[in-house]
N, CA, C and O atoms as a GROMACS GRO file, in nm:
protein
  240
    1MET      N    1  -1.855  -1.922  -2.450
    1MET     CA    2  -1.836  -1.784  -2.402
    1MET      C    3  -1.795  -1.771  -2.272
    1MET      O    4  -1.889  -1.787  -2.194
    2ILE      N    5  -1.687  -1.747  -2.218
    2ILE     CA    6  -1.691  -1.674  -2.081
    2ILE      C    7  -1.704  -1.552  -2.053
    2ILE      O    8  -1.649  -1.457  -2.109
    3GLU      N    9  -1.791  -1.548  -1.950
    3GLU     CA   10  -1.839  -1.424  -1.905
    3GLU      C   11  -1.731  -1.380  -1.792
    3GLU      O   12  -1.677  -1.455  -1.710
    4ILE      N   13  -1.711  -1.233  -1.809
    4ILE     CA   14  -1.587  -1.192  -1.702
    4ILE      C   15  -1.662  -1.048  -1.662
    4ILE      O   16  -1.717  -0.969  -1.738
    5ASP      N   17  -1.643  -1.041  -1.501
    5ASP     CA   18  -1.700  -0.930  -1.442
    5ASP      C   19  -1.609  -0.829  -1.435
    5ASP      O   20  -1.515  -0.845  -1.356
    6PRO      N   21  -1.615  -0.713  -1.508
    6PRO     CA   22  -1.532  -0.621  -1.516
    6PRO      C   23  -1.493  -0.565  -1.384
    6PRO      O   24  -1.390  -0.498  -1.385
    7LYS      N   25  -1.558  -0.578  -1.268
    7LYS     CA   26  -1.518  -0.516  -1.160
    7LYS      C   27  -1.432  -0.611  -1.097
    7LYS      O   28  -1.387  -0.585  -0.985
    8GLN      N   29  -1.398  -0.736  -1.164
    8GLN     CA   30  -1.308  -0.825  -1.097
    8GLN      C   31  -1.154  -0.846  -1.140
    8GLN      O   32  -1.059  -0.892  -1.076
    9VAL      N   33  -1.165  -0.796  -1.267
    9VAL     CA   34  -1.037  -0.796  -1.344
    9VAL      C   35  -0.925  -0.759  -1.249
    9VAL      O   36  -0.832  -0.833  -1.218
   10THR      N   37  -0.946  -0.626  -1.202
   10THR     CA   38  -0.820  -0.576  -1.156
   10THR      C   39  -0.815  -0.588  -1.002
   10THR      O   40  -0.713  -0.550  -0.945
   11PRO      N   41  -0.908  -0.633  -0.936
   11PRO     CA   42  -0.835  -0.689  -0.802
   11PRO      C   43  -0.796  -0.822  -0.821
   11PRO      O   44  -0.703  -0.867  -0.754
   12THR      N   45  -0.863  -0.902  -0.917
   12THR     CA   46  -0.781  -1.042  -0.959
   12THR      C   47  -0.659  -1.050  -1.006
   12THR      O   48  -0.595  -1.154  -0.989
   13PHE      N   49  -0.616  -0.965  -1.059
   13PHE     CA   50  -0.503  -0.932  -1.136
   13PHE      C   51  -0.400  -0.853  -1.035
   13PHE      O   52  -0.279  -0.873  -1.045
   14LYS      N   53  -0.451  -0.764  -0.940
   14LYS     CA   54  -0.373  -0.749  -0.800
   14LYS      C   55  -0.336  -0.842  -0.723
   14LYS      O   56  -0.225  -0.845  -0.670
   15GLU      N   57  -0.443  -0.945  -0.707
   15GLU     CA   58  -0.409  -1.064  -0.619
   15GLU      C   59  -0.280  -1.174  -0.690
   15GLU      O   60  -0.191  -1.226  -0.622
   16ALA      N   61  -0.291  -1.187  -0.796
   16ALA     CA   62  -0.247  -1.266  -0.892
   16ALA      C   63  -0.086  -1.230  -0.839
   16ALA      O   64  -0.009  -1.311  -0.787
   17ILE      N   65  -0.059  -1.092  -0.868
   17ILE     CA   66   0.080  -1.039  -0.852
   17ILE      C   67   0.129  -1.042  -0.742
   17ILE      O   68   0.251  -1.056  -0.728
   18GLU      N   69   0.050  -1.031  -0.645
   18GLU     CA   70   0.116  -1.033  -0.504
   18GLU      C   71   0.114  -1.150  -0.461
   18GLU      O   72   0.196  -1.170  -0.371
   19ALA      N   73   0.025  -1.276  -0.503
   19ALA     CA   74   0.089  -1.415  -0.500
   19ALA      C   75   0.196  -1.409  -0.533
   19ALA      O   76   0.258  -1.462  -0.440
   20LEU      N   77   0.284  -1.372  -0.625
   20LEU     CA   78   0.405  -1.385  -0.680
   20LEU      C   79   0.513  -1.298  -0.563
   20LEU      O   80   0.634  -1.293  -0.584
   21GLY      N   81   0.463  -1.246  -0.467
   21GLY     CA   82   0.538  -1.195  -0.407
   21GLY      C   83   0.596  -1.049  -0.430
   21GLY      O   84   0.671  -0.989  -0.352
   22LYS      N   85   0.555  -1.010  -0.533
   22LYS     CA   86   0.531  -0.900  -0.571
   22LYS      C   87   0.449  -0.770  -0.529
   22LYS      O   88   0.330  -0.779  -0.497
   23GLN      N   89   0.520  -0.647  -0.530
   23GLN     CA   90   0.432  -0.555  -0.468
   23GLN      C   91   0.400  -0.445  -0.584
   23GLN      O   92   0.476  -0.379  -0.654
   24THR      N   93   0.242  -0.451  -0.578
   24THR     CA   94   0.195  -0.383  -0.654
   24THR      C   95   0.170  -0.238  -0.605
   24THR      O   96   0.158  -0.230  -0.483
   25TYR      N   97   0.155  -0.092  -0.691
   25TYR     CA   98   0.097   0.013  -0.629
   25TYR      C   99   0.010   0.103  -0.784
   25TYR      O  100   0.001   0.062  -0.900
   26TRP      N  101  -0.051   0.254  -0.713
   26TRP     CA  102  -0.127   0.252  -0.835
   26TRP      C  103  -0.110   0.418  -0.791
   26TRP      O  104  -0.096   0.480  -0.686
   27ASN      N  105  -0.121   0.454  -0.948
   27ASN     CA  106  -0.069   0.603  -0.969
   27ASN      C  107  -0.166   0.667  -1.048
   27ASN      O  108  -0.200   0.628  -1.160
   28CYS      N  109  -0.209   0.762  -0.992
   28CYS     CA  110  -0.286   0.873  -1.084
   28CYS      C  111  -0.300   0.988  -1.043
   28CYS      O  112  -0.284   0.989  -0.921
   29THR      N  113  -0.325   1.100  -1.088
   29THR     CA  114  -0.352   1.253  -1.042
   29THR      C  115  -0.423   1.243  -0.947
   29THR      O  116  -0.484   1.144  -0.909
   30GLU      N  117  -0.417   1.402  -0.881
   30GLU     CA  118  -0.516   1.406  -0.804
   30GLU      C  119  -0.641   1.459  -0.839
   30GLU      O  120  -0.731   1.474  -0.756
   31SER      N  121  -0.650   1.480  -0.927
   31SER     CA  122  -0.793   1.509  -1.016
   31SER      C  123  -0.853   1.416  -1.049
   31SER      O  124  -0.972   1.433  -1.073
   32ASN      N  125  -0.796   1.283  -1.062
   32ASN     CA  126  -0.873   1.198  -1.162
   32ASN      C  127  -0.919   1.137  -1.024
   32ASN      O  128  -0.828   1.090  -0.955
   33PHE      N  129  -1.040   1.131  -0.978
   33PHE     CA  130  -1.135   1.135  -0.881
   33PHE      C  131  -1.161   0.986  -0.899
   33PHE      O  132  -1.113   0.908  -0.817
   34ALA      N  133  -1.246   0.934  -1.020
   34ALA     CA  134  -1.228   0.776  -1.071
   34ALA      C  135  -1.127   0.669  -1.038
   34ALA      O  136  -1.146   0.559  -0.986
   35SER      N  137  -1.011   0.725  -1.081
   35SER     CA  138  -0.896   0.625  -1.059
   35SER      C  139  -0.882   0.618  -0.891
   35SER      O  140  -0.880   0.520  -0.817
   36ALA      N  141  -0.873   0.736  -0.865
   36ALA     CA  142  -0.819   0.723  -0.707
   36ALA      C  143  -0.947   0.662  -0.623
   36ALA      O  144  -0.937   0.611  -0.511
   37GLY      N  145  -1.051   0.674  -0.688
   37GLY     CA  146  -1.204   0.555  -0.615
   37GLY      C  147  -1.141   0.427  -0.638
   37GLY      O  148  -1.109   0.369  -0.534
   38ILE      N  149  -1.118   0.374  -0.735
   38ILE     CA  150  -1.076   0.274  -0.769
   38ILE      C  151  -0.973   0.191  -0.700
   38ILE      O  152  -0.976   0.070  -0.677
   39ALA      N  153  -0.861   0.300  -0.666
   39ALA     CA  154  -0.775   0.276  -0.584
   39ALA      C  155  -0.800   0.245  -0.452
   39ALA      O  156  -0.769   0.140  -0.397
   40HIS      N  157  -0.858   0.338  -0.404
   40HIS     CA  158  -0.926   0.306  -0.233
   40HIS      C  159  -0.988   0.189  -0.240
   40HIS      O  160  -0.964   0.110  -0.148
   41ARG      N  161  -1.079   0.147  -0.344
   41ARG     CA  162  -1.156   0.011  -0.293
   41ARG      C  163  -1.085  -0.120  -0.306
   41ARG      O  164  -1.126  -0.225  -0.256
   42LEU      N  165  -0.938  -0.100  -0.400
   42LEU     CA  166  -0.848  -0.206  -0.394
   42LEU      C  167  -0.774  -0.215  -0.275
   42LEU      O  168  -0.693  -0.307  -0.276
   43GLY      N  169  -0.778  -0.143  -0.165
   43GLY     CA  170  -0.699  -0.113  -0.075
   43GLY      C  171  -0.589  -0.032  -0.060
   43GLY      O  172  -0.509  -0.053   0.030
   44TYR      N  173  -0.575   0.065  -0.143
   44TYR     CA  174  -0.434   0.154  -0.163
   44TYR      C  175  -0.481   0.276  -0.044
   44TYR      O  176  -0.594   0.316  -0.016
   45GLN      N  177  -0.356   0.312   0.010
   45GLN     CA  178  -0.416   0.390   0.126
   45GLN      C  179  -0.316   0.468   0.124
   45GLN      O  180  -0.345   0.579   0.169
   46VAL      N  181  -0.188   0.456   0.084
   46VAL     CA  182  -0.066   0.593   0.125
   46VAL      C  183  -0.065   0.674  -0.027
   46VAL      O  184  -0.052   0.620  -0.137
   47LYS      N  185  -0.080   0.805  -0.002
   47LYS     CA  186  -0.097   0.907  -0.058
   47LYS      C  187   0.046   0.992  -0.056
   47LYS      O  188   0.087   1.065   0.035
   48LYS      N  189   0.109   0.961  -0.179
   48LYS     CA  190   0.221   1.091  -0.189
   48LYS      C  191   0.210   1.178  -0.289
   48LYS      O  192   0.166   1.126  -0.392
   49ALA      N  193   0.232   1.283  -0.295
   49ALA     CA  194   0.251   1.371  -0.396
   49ALA      C  195   0.376   1.387  -0.452
   49ALA      O  196   0.476   1.387  -0.381
   50TYR      N  197   0.383   1.405  -0.618
   50TYR     CA  198   0.519   1.407  -0.679
   50TYR      C  199   0.496   1.537  -0.775
   50TYR      O  200   0.393   1.577  -0.830
   51ARG      N  201   0.607   1.580  -0.777
   51ARG     CA  202   0.606   1.663  -0.911
   51ARG      C  203   0.673   1.632  -1.014
   51ARG      O  204   0.788   1.589  -1.020
   52PHE      N  205   0.605   1.653  -1.090
   52PHE     CA  206   0.635   1.605  -1.260
   52PHE      C  207   0.676   1.721  -1.318
   52PHE      O  208   0.616   1.828  -1.304
   53TRP      N  209   0.794   1.700  -1.394
   53TRP     CA  210   0.841   1.822  -1.462
   53TRP      C  211   0.860   1.738  -1.629
   53TRP      O  212   0.866   1.616  -1.643
   54GLY      N  213   0.864   1.810  -1.710
   54GLY     CA  214   0.844   1.776  -1.851
   54GLY      C  215   0.870   1.884  -1.936
   54GLY      O  216   0.820   1.995  -1.918
   55TRP      N  217   0.958   1.854  -2.043
   55TRP     CA  218   0.949   1.915  -2.172
   55TRP      C  219   0.974   1.899  -2.301
   55TRP      O  220   1.032   1.792  -2.317
   56GLU      N  221   0.957   1.960  -2.406
   56GLU     CA  222   0.920   1.939  -2.546
   56GLU      C  223   1.047   1.957  -2.583
   56GLU      O  224   1.114   2.054  -2.547
   57GLN      N  225   1.095   1.850  -2.671
   57GLN     CA  226   1.233   1.893  -2.776
   57GLN      C  227   1.206   1.984  -2.858
   57GLN      O  228   1.088   1.979  -2.891
   58GLN      N  229   1.271   2.079  -2.914
   58GLN     CA  230   1.207   2.146  -3.052
   58GLN      C  231   1.289   2.121  -3.142
   58GLN      O  232   1.400   2.091  -3.097
   59GLY      N  233   1.282   2.120  -3.253
   59GLY     CA  234   1.345   2.077  -3.413
   59GLY      C  235   1.339   1.907  -3.421
   59GLY      O  236   1.432   1.848  -3.476
   60HIS      N  237   1.246   1.848  -3.374
   60HIS     CA  238   1.259   1.685  -3.406
   60HIS      C  239   1.140   1.629  -3.443
   60HIS      O  240   1.134   1.509  -3.470
   0.00000   0.00000   0.00000
């Protein structure tokens, strides 16, 4: 059985992607403090606010 430390899965995945020369990003709502905390621990620092507009189609 392989033991995996859940706290290492995301950092390891992030490092593997960046080792391929790809850029990673983190996206969460302002009110999602847990997700924002993980992002901060992973080194993400730039914060941008986005407006999200959506609608529902009726009759489908």
